mmCIF file of C-alpha atoms in Angstrom:
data_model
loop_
_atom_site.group_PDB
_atom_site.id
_atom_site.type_symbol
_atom_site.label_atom_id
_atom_site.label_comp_id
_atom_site.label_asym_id
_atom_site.label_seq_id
_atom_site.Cartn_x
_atom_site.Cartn_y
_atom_site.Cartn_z
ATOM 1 C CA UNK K 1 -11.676 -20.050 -8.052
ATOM 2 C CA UNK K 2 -10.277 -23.103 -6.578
ATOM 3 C CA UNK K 3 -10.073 -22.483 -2.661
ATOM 4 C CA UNK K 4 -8.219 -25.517 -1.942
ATOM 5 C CA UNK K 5 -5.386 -25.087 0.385
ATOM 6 C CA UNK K 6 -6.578 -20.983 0.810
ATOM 7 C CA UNK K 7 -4.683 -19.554 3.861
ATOM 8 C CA UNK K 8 -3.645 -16.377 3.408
ATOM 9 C CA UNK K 9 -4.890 -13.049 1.601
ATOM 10 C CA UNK K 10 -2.672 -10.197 0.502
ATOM 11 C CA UNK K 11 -3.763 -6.788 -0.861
ATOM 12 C CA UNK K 12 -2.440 -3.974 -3.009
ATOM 13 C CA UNK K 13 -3.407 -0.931 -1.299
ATOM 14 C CA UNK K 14 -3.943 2.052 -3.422
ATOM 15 C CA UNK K 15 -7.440 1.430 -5.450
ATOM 16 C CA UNK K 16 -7.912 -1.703 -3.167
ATOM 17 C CA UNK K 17 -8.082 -0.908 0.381
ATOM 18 C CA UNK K 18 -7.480 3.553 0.753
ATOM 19 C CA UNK K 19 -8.344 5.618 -2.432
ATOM 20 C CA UNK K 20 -5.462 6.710 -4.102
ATOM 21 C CA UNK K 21 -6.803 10.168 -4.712
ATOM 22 C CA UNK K 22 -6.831 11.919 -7.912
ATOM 23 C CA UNK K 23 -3.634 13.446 -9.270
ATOM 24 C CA UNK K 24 -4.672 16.569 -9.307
ATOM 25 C CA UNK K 25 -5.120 16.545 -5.680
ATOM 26 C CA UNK K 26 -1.578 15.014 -5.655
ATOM 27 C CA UNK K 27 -0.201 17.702 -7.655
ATOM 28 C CA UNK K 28 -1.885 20.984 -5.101
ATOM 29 C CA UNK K 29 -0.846 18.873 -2.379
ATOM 30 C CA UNK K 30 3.146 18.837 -3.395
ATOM 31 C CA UNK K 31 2.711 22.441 -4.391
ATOM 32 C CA UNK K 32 1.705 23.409 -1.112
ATOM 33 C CA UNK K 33 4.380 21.867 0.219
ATOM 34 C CA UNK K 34 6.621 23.988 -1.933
ATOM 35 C CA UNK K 35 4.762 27.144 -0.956
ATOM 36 C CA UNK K 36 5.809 25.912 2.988
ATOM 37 C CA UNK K 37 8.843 25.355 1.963
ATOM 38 C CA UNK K 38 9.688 28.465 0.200
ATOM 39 C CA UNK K 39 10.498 27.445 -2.962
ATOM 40 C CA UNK K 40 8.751 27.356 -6.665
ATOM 41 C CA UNK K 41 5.709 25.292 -6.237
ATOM 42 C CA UNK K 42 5.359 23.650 -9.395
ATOM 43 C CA UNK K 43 9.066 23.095 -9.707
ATOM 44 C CA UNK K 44 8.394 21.032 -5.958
ATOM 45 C CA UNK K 45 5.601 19.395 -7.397
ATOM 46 C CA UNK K 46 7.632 18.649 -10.937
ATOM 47 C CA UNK K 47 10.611 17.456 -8.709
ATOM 48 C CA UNK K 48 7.787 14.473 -6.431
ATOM 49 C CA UNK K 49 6.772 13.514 -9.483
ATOM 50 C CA UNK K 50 9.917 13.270 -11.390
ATOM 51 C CA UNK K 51 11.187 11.075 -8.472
ATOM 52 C CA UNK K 52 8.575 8.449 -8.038
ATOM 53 C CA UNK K 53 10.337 5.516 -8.402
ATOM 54 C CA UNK K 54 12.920 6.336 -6.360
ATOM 55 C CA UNK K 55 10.858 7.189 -3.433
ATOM 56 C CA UNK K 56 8.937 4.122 -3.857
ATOM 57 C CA UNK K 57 12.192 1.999 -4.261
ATOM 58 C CA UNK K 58 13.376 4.032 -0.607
ATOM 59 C CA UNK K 59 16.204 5.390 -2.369
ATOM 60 C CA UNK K 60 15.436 8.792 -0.424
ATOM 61 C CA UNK K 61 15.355 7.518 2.970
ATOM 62 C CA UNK K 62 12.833 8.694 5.592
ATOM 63 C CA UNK K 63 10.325 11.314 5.280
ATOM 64 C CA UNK K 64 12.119 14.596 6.399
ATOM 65 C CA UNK K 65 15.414 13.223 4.251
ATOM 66 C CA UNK K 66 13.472 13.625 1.406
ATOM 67 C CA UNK K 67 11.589 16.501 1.518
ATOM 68 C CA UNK K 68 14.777 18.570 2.398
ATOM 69 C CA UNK K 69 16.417 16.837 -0.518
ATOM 70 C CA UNK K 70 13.396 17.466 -2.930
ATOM 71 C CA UNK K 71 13.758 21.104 -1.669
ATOM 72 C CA UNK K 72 17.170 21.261 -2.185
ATOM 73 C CA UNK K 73 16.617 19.671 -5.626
ATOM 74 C CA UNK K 74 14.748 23.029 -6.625
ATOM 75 C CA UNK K 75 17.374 25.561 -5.160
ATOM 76 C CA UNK K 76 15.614 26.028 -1.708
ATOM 77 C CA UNK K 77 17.114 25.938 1.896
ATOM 78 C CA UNK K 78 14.491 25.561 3.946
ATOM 79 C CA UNK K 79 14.494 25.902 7.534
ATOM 80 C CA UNK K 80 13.433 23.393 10.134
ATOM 81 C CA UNK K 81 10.106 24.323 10.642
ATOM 82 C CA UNK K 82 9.510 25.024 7.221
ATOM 83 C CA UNK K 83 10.159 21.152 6.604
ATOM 84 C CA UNK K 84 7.888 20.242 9.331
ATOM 85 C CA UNK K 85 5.230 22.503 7.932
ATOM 86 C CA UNK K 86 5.666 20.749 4.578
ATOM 87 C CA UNK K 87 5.842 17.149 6.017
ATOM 88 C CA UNK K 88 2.844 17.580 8.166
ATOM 89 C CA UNK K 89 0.786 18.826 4.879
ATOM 90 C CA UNK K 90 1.814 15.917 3.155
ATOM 91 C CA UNK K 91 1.304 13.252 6.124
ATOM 92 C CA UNK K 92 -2.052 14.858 6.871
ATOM 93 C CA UNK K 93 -3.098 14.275 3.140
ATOM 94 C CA UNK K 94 -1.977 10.404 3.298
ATOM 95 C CA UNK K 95 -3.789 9.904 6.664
ATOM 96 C CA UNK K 96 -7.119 11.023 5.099
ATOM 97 C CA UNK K 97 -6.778 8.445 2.316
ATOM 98 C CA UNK K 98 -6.294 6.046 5.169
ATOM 99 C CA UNK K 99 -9.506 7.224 6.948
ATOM 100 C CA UNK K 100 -11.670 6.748 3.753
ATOM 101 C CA UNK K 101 -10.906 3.283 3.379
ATOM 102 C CA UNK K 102 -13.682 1.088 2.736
ATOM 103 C CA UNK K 103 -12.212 -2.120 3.476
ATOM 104 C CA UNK K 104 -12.413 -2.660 7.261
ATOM 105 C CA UNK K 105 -15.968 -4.582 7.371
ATOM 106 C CA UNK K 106 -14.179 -7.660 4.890
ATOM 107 C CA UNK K 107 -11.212 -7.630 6.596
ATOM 108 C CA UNK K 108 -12.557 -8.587 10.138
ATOM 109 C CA UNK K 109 -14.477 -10.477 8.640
ATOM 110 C CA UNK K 110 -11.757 -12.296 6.678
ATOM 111 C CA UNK K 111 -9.695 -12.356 9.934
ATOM 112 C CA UNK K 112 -12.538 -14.257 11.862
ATOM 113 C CA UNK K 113 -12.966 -16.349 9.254
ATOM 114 C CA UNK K 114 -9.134 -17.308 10.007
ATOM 115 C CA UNK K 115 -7.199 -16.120 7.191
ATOM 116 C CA UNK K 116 -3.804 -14.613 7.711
ATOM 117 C CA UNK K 117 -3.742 -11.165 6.405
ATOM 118 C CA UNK K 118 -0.701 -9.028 4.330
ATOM 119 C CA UNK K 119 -0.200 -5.885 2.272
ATOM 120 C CA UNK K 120 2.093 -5.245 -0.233
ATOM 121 C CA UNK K 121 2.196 -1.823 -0.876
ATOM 122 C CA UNK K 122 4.442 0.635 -3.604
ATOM 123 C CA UNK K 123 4.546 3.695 -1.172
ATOM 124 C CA UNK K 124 7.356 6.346 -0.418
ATOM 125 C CA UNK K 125 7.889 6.764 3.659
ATOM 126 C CA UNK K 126 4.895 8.805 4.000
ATOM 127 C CA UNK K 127 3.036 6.011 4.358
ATOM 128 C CA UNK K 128 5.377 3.780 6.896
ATOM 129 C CA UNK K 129 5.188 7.134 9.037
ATOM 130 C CA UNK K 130 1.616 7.287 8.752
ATOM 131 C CA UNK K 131 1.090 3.706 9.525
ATOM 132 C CA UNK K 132 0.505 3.195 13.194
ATOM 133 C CA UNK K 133 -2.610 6.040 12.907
ATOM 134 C CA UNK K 134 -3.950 4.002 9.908
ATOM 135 C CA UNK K 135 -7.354 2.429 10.299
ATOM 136 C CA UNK K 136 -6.211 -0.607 8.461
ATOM 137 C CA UNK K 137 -2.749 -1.130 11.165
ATOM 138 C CA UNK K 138 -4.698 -3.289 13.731
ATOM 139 C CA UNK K 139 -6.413 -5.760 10.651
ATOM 140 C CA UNK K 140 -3.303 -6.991 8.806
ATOM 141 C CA UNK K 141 -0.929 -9.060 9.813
ATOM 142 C CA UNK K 142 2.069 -8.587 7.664
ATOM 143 C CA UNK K 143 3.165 -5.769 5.721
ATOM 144 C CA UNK K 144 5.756 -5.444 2.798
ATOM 145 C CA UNK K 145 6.406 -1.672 2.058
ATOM 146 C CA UNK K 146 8.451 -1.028 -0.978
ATOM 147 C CA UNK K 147 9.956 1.832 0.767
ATOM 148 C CA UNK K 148 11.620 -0.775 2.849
ATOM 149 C CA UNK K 149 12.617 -3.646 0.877
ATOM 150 C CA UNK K 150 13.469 -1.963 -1.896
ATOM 151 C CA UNK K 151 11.215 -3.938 -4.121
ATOM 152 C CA UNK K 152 8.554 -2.613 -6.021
ATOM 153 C CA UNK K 153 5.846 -4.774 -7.785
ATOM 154 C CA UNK K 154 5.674 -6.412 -10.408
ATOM 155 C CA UNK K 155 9.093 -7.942 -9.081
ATOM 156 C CA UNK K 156 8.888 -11.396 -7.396
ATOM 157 C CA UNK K 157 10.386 -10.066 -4.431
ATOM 158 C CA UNK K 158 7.573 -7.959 -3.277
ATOM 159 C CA UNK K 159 5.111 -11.008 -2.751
ATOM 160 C CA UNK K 160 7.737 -13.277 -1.444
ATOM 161 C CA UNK K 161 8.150 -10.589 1.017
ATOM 162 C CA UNK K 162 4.909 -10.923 2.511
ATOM 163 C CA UNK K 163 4.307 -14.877 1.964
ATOM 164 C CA UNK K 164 7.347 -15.371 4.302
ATOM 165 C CA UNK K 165 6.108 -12.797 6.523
ATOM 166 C CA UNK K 166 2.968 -14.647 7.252
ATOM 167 C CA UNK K 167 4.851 -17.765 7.093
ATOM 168 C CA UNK K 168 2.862 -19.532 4.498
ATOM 169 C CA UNK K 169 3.484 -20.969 0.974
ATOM 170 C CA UNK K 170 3.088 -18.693 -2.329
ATOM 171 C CA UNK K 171 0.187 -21.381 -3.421
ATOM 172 C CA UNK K 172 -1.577 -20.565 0.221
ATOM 173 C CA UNK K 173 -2.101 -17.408 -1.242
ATOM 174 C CA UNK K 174 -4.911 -15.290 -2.379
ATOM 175 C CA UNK K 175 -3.374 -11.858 -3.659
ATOM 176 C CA UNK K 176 -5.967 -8.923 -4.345
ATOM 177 C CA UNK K 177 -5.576 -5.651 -6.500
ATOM 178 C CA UNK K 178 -6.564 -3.378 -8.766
ATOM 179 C CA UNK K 179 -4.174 -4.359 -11.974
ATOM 180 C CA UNK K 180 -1.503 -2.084 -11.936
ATOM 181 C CA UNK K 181 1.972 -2.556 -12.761
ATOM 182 C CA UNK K 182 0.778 -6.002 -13.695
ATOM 183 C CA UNK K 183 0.634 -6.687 -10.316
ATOM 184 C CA UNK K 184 -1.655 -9.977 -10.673
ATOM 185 C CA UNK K 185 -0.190 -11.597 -13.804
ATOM 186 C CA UNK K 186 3.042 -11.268 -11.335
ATOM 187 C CA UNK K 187 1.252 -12.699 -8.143
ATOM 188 C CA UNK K 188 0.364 -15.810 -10.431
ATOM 189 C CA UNK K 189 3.910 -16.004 -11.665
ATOM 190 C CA UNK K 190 4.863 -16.904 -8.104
ATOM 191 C CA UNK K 191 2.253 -19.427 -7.811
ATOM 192 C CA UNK K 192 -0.826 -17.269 -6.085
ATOM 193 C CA UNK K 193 -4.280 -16.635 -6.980
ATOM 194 C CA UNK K 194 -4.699 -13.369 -8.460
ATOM 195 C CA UNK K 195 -8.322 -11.520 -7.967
ATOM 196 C CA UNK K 196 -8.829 -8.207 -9.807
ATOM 197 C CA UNK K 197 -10.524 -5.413 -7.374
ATOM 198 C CA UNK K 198 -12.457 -2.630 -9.403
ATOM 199 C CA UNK K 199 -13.094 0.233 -6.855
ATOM 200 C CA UNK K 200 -16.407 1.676 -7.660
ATOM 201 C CA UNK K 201 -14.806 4.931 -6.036
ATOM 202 C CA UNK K 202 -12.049 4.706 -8.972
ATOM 203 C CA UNK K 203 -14.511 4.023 -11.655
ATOM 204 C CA UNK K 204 -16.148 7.199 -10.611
ATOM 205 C CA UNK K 205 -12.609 9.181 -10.013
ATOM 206 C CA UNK K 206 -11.521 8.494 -13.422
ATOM 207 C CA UNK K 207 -13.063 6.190 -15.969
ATOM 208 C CA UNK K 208 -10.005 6.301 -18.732
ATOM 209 C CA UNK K 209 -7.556 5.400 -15.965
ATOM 210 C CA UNK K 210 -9.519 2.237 -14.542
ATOM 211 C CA UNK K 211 -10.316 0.842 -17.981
ATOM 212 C CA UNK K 212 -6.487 1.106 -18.595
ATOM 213 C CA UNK K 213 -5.508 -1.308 -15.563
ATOM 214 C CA UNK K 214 -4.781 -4.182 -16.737
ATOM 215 C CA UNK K 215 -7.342 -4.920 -19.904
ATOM 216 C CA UNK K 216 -6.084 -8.160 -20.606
ATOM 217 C CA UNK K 217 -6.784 -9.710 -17.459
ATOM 218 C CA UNK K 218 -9.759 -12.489 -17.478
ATOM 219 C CA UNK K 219 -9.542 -13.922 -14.128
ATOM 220 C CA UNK K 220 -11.819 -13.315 -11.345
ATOM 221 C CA UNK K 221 -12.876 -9.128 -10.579
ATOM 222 C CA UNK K 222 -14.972 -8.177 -8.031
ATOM 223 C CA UNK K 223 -16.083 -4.797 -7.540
ATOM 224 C CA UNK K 224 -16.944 -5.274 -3.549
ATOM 225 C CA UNK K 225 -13.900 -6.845 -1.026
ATOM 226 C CA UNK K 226 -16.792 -8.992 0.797
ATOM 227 C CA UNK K 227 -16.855 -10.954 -1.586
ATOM 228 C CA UNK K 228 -13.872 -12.726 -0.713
ATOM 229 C CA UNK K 229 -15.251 -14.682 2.079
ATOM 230 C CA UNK K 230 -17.457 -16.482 -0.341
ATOM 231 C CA UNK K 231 -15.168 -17.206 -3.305
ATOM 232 C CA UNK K 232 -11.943 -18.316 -0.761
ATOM 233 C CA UNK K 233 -14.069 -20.300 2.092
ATOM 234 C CA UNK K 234 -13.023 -21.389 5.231
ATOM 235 C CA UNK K 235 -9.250 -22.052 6.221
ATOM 236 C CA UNK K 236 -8.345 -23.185 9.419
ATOM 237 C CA UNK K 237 -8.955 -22.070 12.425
ATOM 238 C CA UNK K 238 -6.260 -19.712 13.986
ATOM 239 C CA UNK K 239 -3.986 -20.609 16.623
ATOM 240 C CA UNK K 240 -2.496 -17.842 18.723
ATOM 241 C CA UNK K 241 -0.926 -15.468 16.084
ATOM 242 C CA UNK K 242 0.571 -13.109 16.656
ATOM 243 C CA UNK K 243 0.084 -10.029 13.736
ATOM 244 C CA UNK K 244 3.591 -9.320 12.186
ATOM 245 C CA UNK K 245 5.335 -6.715 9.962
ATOM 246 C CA UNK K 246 8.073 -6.554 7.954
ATOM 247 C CA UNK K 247 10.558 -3.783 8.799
ATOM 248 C CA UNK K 248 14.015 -3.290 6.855
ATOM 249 C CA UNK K 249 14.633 -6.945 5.809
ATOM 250 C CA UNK K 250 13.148 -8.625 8.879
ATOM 251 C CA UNK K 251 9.657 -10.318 9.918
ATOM 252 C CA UNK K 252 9.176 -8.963 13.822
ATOM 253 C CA UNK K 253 6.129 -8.854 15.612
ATOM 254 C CA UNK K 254 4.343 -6.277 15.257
ATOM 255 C CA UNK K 255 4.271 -3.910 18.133
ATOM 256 C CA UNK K 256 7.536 -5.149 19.528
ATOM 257 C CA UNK K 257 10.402 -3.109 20.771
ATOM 258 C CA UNK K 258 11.544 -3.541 17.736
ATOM 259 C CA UNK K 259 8.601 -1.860 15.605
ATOM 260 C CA UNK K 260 8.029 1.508 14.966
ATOM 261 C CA UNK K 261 4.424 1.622 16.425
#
């Protein structure tokens, strides 16, 4: 890889920095949440998956918006605590993902090293609510949730998101991820460096679904995120930054009055 000009790094973050868990633990996990909330579970769990994109795309609002909705969706009528039960089962499930993530050790190190660091995540609003307890929170310093912009990858608007966030160019940037949704053939079209991240905790998960992301690509694919530091270099030093986020169409700092942590 040429590491001229290297000054940022941006990661997907399912399969690249938290497990995304296997479906099937997806699927119990929105059935129980249609057990709390007294309706048929597997219609629930038909109705989260039916509704993907438009979670992702934060077409259902917040959190408890959309499980009432979801509910609703099924002929339910919760009450308020049952939604709470539901939304804590669900928030609980997304914060262990968080805690298993095996990406801390290269991002300090990245961060010492003096790279800016961004995410650029497809998640509904369980994750933004789960954010501030996530591990990774305190190691990145920009985040583009799809949830908020309204952008989902592989649209341009997702990593432009970010790049303006950490207030550096699209060619300043190294993006990282596991292939999906042709996320890194799209980071290229805006004039990054694309790196391919094969998860040896996916390859174990699910072998059929990792040898289906992305077979075409030939670039660079590393199996370990420390081994970014030695294919990227050295940028320069840091100067005061401040981290940052990205919260409903504007960069503030992150941690401000402003910010939801």
């Amino acid at each position: 890889m040429d590491e001229a000009g290297v000054r940022a790094v941006l990661f997907d973050l399912h399969d690249t920095l938290v497990p995304s868990g296997h479906p099937a633990e997806h699927a119990a996990v929105a059935r129980g949440m249609g057990a709390d909330l007294g309706v048929d579970p597997d219609a629930f769990a038909a109705a989260v998956a039916d509704t993907f994109d438009e979670r992702v795309r934060g077409l259902m609002a917040d959190v408890h918006h959309t499980v009432r909705y979801l509910a609703r969706r099924v002929g339910g009528s919760p009450t308020e605590s049952q939604v709470e039960s539901a939304i804590t089962r669900r928030l609980n499930y997304s914060l262990s993902l968080h805690a298993a993530t095996w990406a801390l050790p290269a991002l300090k190190s990245l961060r010492k090293r003096g790279f800016k660091l961004g995410l650029v995540a497809d998640c509904g609003a369980e994750t933004v609510a789960i954010w501030p307890q996530s591990p990774l929170a305190d190691h990145l310093d920009a985040v583009s949730f799809s949830c908020q912009t309204g952008v989902r990858k592989p649209d341009s608007g997702a990593y432009l998101v970010a790049a303006a966030a950490l207030e550096v160019r699209t060619g300043e940037c190294v993006y990282v991820g596991d292939g999906a949704d042709h996320e890194l053939s799209a980071a290229e079209a805006v004039g990054m460096r694309a790196v391919r991240f094969r998860s040896r905790a996916l390859e174990e998960l699910d072998r059929d679904v990792a040898s289906d992301l992305d077979p075409d690509w030939s670039g660079p694919t590393i199996s370990d995120l420390g081994e970014l530091v030695g294919m990227i270099g050295i940028p320069v030093p840091r100067e005061g930054s401040e981290s940052r986020t990205f919260v409903s169409g504007n960069v503030v700092p992150w941690g401000s009055k402003r910010s939801s942590r």
